Amino acid sequence: MEHGSITDVRSSTFSLMDEDHTLANSVRFTLNQDPRVEFCGYSIPHPSENRVNIRVQTTGDPAKEVFKDALQNLLVMSQHVRTTFDRAVQDYRAQPHNTIGSDGRL
Amino acid sequence: MKKASVMDIPDVPKGQLPPHLELQRTRVLCGSDAPTHSEGIQYSGAYASMGIDNSLRLDDFCNKFRVEIIQLTEDEMEFDMIGIDASVANAFRRILIAEIPTMAIEKILMVNNTSVIADDVLSHRIGLIPLDVDPRLFEYLSGNDSPNERNTIVFKLHVSCKKSGPRITVKSDQLKWLPNGSELEMASPNPSAKPKSYTSFTCSQDSLPEFSNKPIGLKHEDIIVAKLGPGQEIELEAHAIKGLGKTHAKWSPVATAWYRMLPEVVLLEDVEGELAEELVKKCPVNVFEDIEDLATGKKKAVVANPRACTLCRECILKIESTGALPPEVLFSEAVKVLEDKCDRVISELS
C-alpha cells in the first residue's frame, strides 16, 4: 500500500507485506539507476514483522509510476538473466568436458 | 561576457571518467584491514558534474551481461555472472535458500516406538531426510484441504530387532513408499461405519504418468535414522508435503548457495628473483606461478590462478543442491520467483 500526500505526488512511501531484503534491496538498486529519482531507500520497521517500507522521492514524475517502472525493469532484467543462463547451460552441455581430477585441477 | 560552461574547459575529460575514479566505480579494493568501496556507486546522478551518465540502460545491461559456467554436475554447479550487481545476486541467493518449494516429511503417525530415540527426536530426524521428487508436480496442502494424491506423499517405516539377534541400524532405505495412501485407520465414533483413513487418495500414485516410470524414493539410501537393540521396534507412517525453506530448513532445496566477487590480483610492481620464489611458495592456493624472464635470466612472479584466491563488479555464484532438483533448474526457478514477486507488487500498485 502507498502512503503519500494528495498534493505532492512526487514522494511517497510504499509499505509491502510479506517482503524482506530479497526484493527490497534489488528494487532499491534499480530505482537508484533511474535518473528521475531524487532519493530512494528501504527500511524494515521490525524484523519479527514481515513488512518493508520503500521510500521514493522523484524530480517531478509521480512516485507510483517511477516505482512501477523500476519493478518492470527488474522484471525484464531477471527474464534476461534467465534466458542467458539457460542458453549458457545448453552450450555447456553441448561441449565435451574433461572431468576434474582428484587434486581439483583439470 | 559569454558564460563558459565547465564542460568546455579543455582538460576536463568528457564521456570518460579519469582512471582512478573508474577503478573506484567498478572494483572493490581490499585494504590491509578491510575492503573499501564495497558499496556500488548506484546513484544515477553521481557523476553528473563530470558529464557522465551513471544511469542503468536496460539495453546496456542486456548487451554486457554474460554467464560463464565453470562446473556443472548432477549435484553442484559453479558459474560466473558478469555485469550484474551484488544486490541482485544476493536476491537470487536468498531465494535459492528460502523460497523455492520442495517436498519434505511433515507429519508422522507413530504406531509403536520402543527404541531409545524419543518420538520427537526421531520425527525431527526423519523430517530432515531429502526426498528425490520434483516438487513442481505437487500442490500445497493448506489448512482446509484433505490430504490426497496431489499434495501428499506417504511413507512407511516398520523395523524390529529380534530378541536374540544383534543390534541393527535403521537406514533411510527402510522408508517404503506407499502409493495408495495411508494404511492406518482413524478412530471412528461409530463402530459399524467403514473406518476412514488418514488420507483420501482417489487413485494410486503410481498410476499417474509421472511416477509410473520413476517411483518416489529418497535421494540418499544410507542415512542412519536410528539404532535398535534386541526386542525394540519402530512402526510409523510419514506424510510429506510441499513447503518453503522460509518455514523450516528441511524444505530448503540447496545444501548451500553462496556467491563472491571474482578476485583480480594485480601485482603493483614486478617481483623478481628469490622474492618471486618465496611468493609462489607462500600462497596456500597456488595463485602465483614462476616464469622465466628470458631476457634477464631472472624469474618473475605471475598471477596464474586468480580464481583460487580467497580475497570488478563480477560475481562467482556456487550452488550445491540436496538432490531433488538439479542445480541449473533451481537457479531458473529462483529467477522465476523473483519475477513473480515483481509481478505481484506491480499488480497490487495498479
GROMACS .gro file of C-alpha atoms in nm, chain B residues 62-178:
model
  117
  168CYS     CA    1   2.138  -0.679  -2.184
  169ASN     CA    2   2.443  -0.630  -2.405
  170LYS     CA    3   2.703  -0.654  -2.136
  171PHE     CA    4   2.555  -0.932  -1.922
  172ARG     CA    5   2.724  -1.270  -1.963
  173VAL     CA    6   2.709  -1.604  -1.786
  174GLU     CA    7   3.004  -1.844  -1.790
  175ILE     CA    8   2.960  -2.188  -1.643
  176ILE     CA    9   3.267  -2.330  -1.477
  177GLN     CA   10   3.137  -2.659  -1.343
  178LEU     CA   11   2.804  -2.839  -1.376
  179THR     CA   12   2.741  -3.181  -1.225
  180GLU     CA   13   2.425  -3.352  -1.110
  181ASP     CA   14   2.454  -3.211  -0.761
  182GLU     CA   15   2.668  -2.899  -0.785
  183MET     CA   16   2.731  -2.609  -1.013
  184GLU     CA   17   2.958  -2.308  -1.022
  185PHE     CA   18   2.921  -2.021  -1.264
  186ASP     CA   19   3.019  -1.658  -1.316
  187MET     CA   20   2.778  -1.374  -1.377
  188ILE     CA   21   2.945  -1.072  -1.533
  189GLY     CA   22   2.773  -0.736  -1.536
  190ILE     CA   23   2.531  -0.790  -1.251
  191ASP     CA   24   2.524  -0.605  -0.923
  192ALA     CA   25   2.573  -0.763  -0.582
  193SER     CA   26   2.220  -0.677  -0.465
  194VAL     CA   27   2.054  -0.877  -0.743
  195ALA     CA   28   2.295  -1.169  -0.697
  196ASN     CA   29   2.217  -1.165  -0.326
  197ALA     CA   30   1.845  -1.168  -0.402
  198PHE     CA   31   1.895  -1.484  -0.610
  199ARG     CA   32   2.097  -1.644  -0.332
  200ARG     CA   33   1.829  -1.563  -0.070
  201ILE     CA   34   1.556  -1.701  -0.293
  202LEU     CA   35   1.755  -2.020  -0.359
  203ILE     CA   36   1.789  -2.086   0.013
  204ALA     CA   37   1.445  -1.989   0.135
  205GLU     CA   38   1.179  -1.951  -0.130
  206ILE     CA   39   1.192  -2.246  -0.366
  207PRO     CA   40   0.939  -2.515  -0.273
  208THR     CA   41   1.042  -2.876  -0.204
  209MET     CA   42   0.880  -3.186  -0.057
  210ALA     CA   43   0.972  -3.297   0.293
  211ILE     CA   44   0.814  -3.513   0.561
  212GLU     CA   45   0.598  -3.307   0.792
  213LYS     CA   46   0.352  -3.537   0.973
  214ILE     CA   47   0.446  -3.860   1.144
  215LEU     CA   48   0.184  -4.105   1.270
  216MET     CA   49   0.360  -4.310   1.535
  217VAL     CA   50   0.223  -4.659   1.591
  218ASN     CA   51   0.498  -4.811   1.800
  219ASN     CA   52   0.835  -4.680   1.915
  220THR     CA   53   1.021  -4.880   2.173
  221SER     CA   54   1.366  -4.763   2.064
  222VAL     CA   55   1.594  -4.542   2.271
  223ILE     CA   56   1.533  -4.246   2.039
  224ALA     CA   57   1.243  -4.033   2.165
  225ASP     CA   58   0.939  -3.984   1.940
  226ASP     CA   59   1.003  -3.618   1.870
  227VAL     CA   60   1.374  -3.662   1.807
  228LEU     CA   61   1.304  -3.947   1.566
  229SER     CA   62   1.038  -3.739   1.388
  230HIS     CA   63   1.277  -3.446   1.356
  231ARG     CA   64   1.544  -3.669   1.203
  232ILE     CA   65   1.304  -3.825   0.954
  233GLY     CA   66   1.178  -3.478   0.855
  234LEU     CA   67   1.528  -3.374   0.751
  235ILE     CA   68   1.575  -3.661   0.504
  236PRO     CA   69   1.581  -3.524   0.145
  237LEU     CA   70   1.327  -3.678  -0.093
  238ASP     CA   71   1.401  -3.742  -0.460
  239VAL     CA   72   1.082  -3.600  -0.605
  240ASP     CA   73   1.013  -3.298  -0.828
  241PRO     CA   74   0.809  -3.054  -0.617
  242ARG     CA   75   0.657  -2.893  -0.925
  243LEU     CA   76   0.437  -3.200  -0.969
  244PHE     CA   77   0.260  -3.135  -0.638
  245GLU     CA   78   0.032  -2.873  -0.489
  246TYR     CA   79   0.045  -2.708  -0.150
  247LEU     CA   80  -0.163  -2.855   0.131
  248SER     CA   81  -0.343  -2.576   0.312
  249GLY     CA   82  -0.538  -2.597   0.638
  250ASN     CA   83  -0.877  -2.692   0.500
  251ASP     CA   84  -0.770  -2.935   0.232
  252SER     CA   85  -0.776  -3.305   0.289
  253PRO     CA   86  -0.456  -3.492   0.208
  254ASN     CA   87  -0.489  -3.650  -0.134
  255GLU     CA   88  -0.262  -3.785  -0.404
  256ARG     CA   89  -0.199  -3.434  -0.543
  257ASN     CA   90  -0.047  -3.290  -0.228
  258THR     CA   91   0.084  -3.569  -0.005
  259ILE     CA   92   0.338  -3.849  -0.027
  260VAL     CA   93   0.308  -4.131   0.226
  261PHE     CA   94   0.597  -4.341   0.352
  262LYS     CA   95   0.603  -4.629   0.599
  263LEU     CA   96   0.877  -4.743   0.832
  264HIS     CA   97   0.845  -5.075   1.013
  265VAL     CA   98   1.163  -5.220   1.160
  266SER     CA   99   1.206  -5.451   1.455
  267CYS     CA  100   1.512  -5.609   1.606
  268LYS     CA  101   1.487  -5.977   1.706
  269LYS     CA  102   1.532  -6.053   2.073
  270SER     CA  103   1.817  -6.289   2.018
  271GLY     CA  104   1.973  -6.107   1.724
  272PRO     CA  105   2.245  -5.840   1.705
  273ARG     CA  106   2.177  -5.469   1.720
  274ILE     CA  107   2.061  -5.321   1.390
  275THR     CA  108   2.097  -4.980   1.232
  276VAL     CA  109   1.787  -4.832   1.073
  277LYS     CA  110   1.889  -4.664   0.749
  278SER     CA  111   1.676  -4.438   0.529
  279ASP     CA  112   1.623  -4.710   0.267
  280GLN     CA  113   1.380  -4.878   0.510
  281LEU     CA  114   1.130  -4.598   0.441
  282LYS     CA  115   0.893  -4.757   0.191
  283TRP     CA  116   0.675  -4.551  -0.041
  284LEU     CA  117   0.301  -4.624  -0.016
   0.00000   0.00000   0.00000
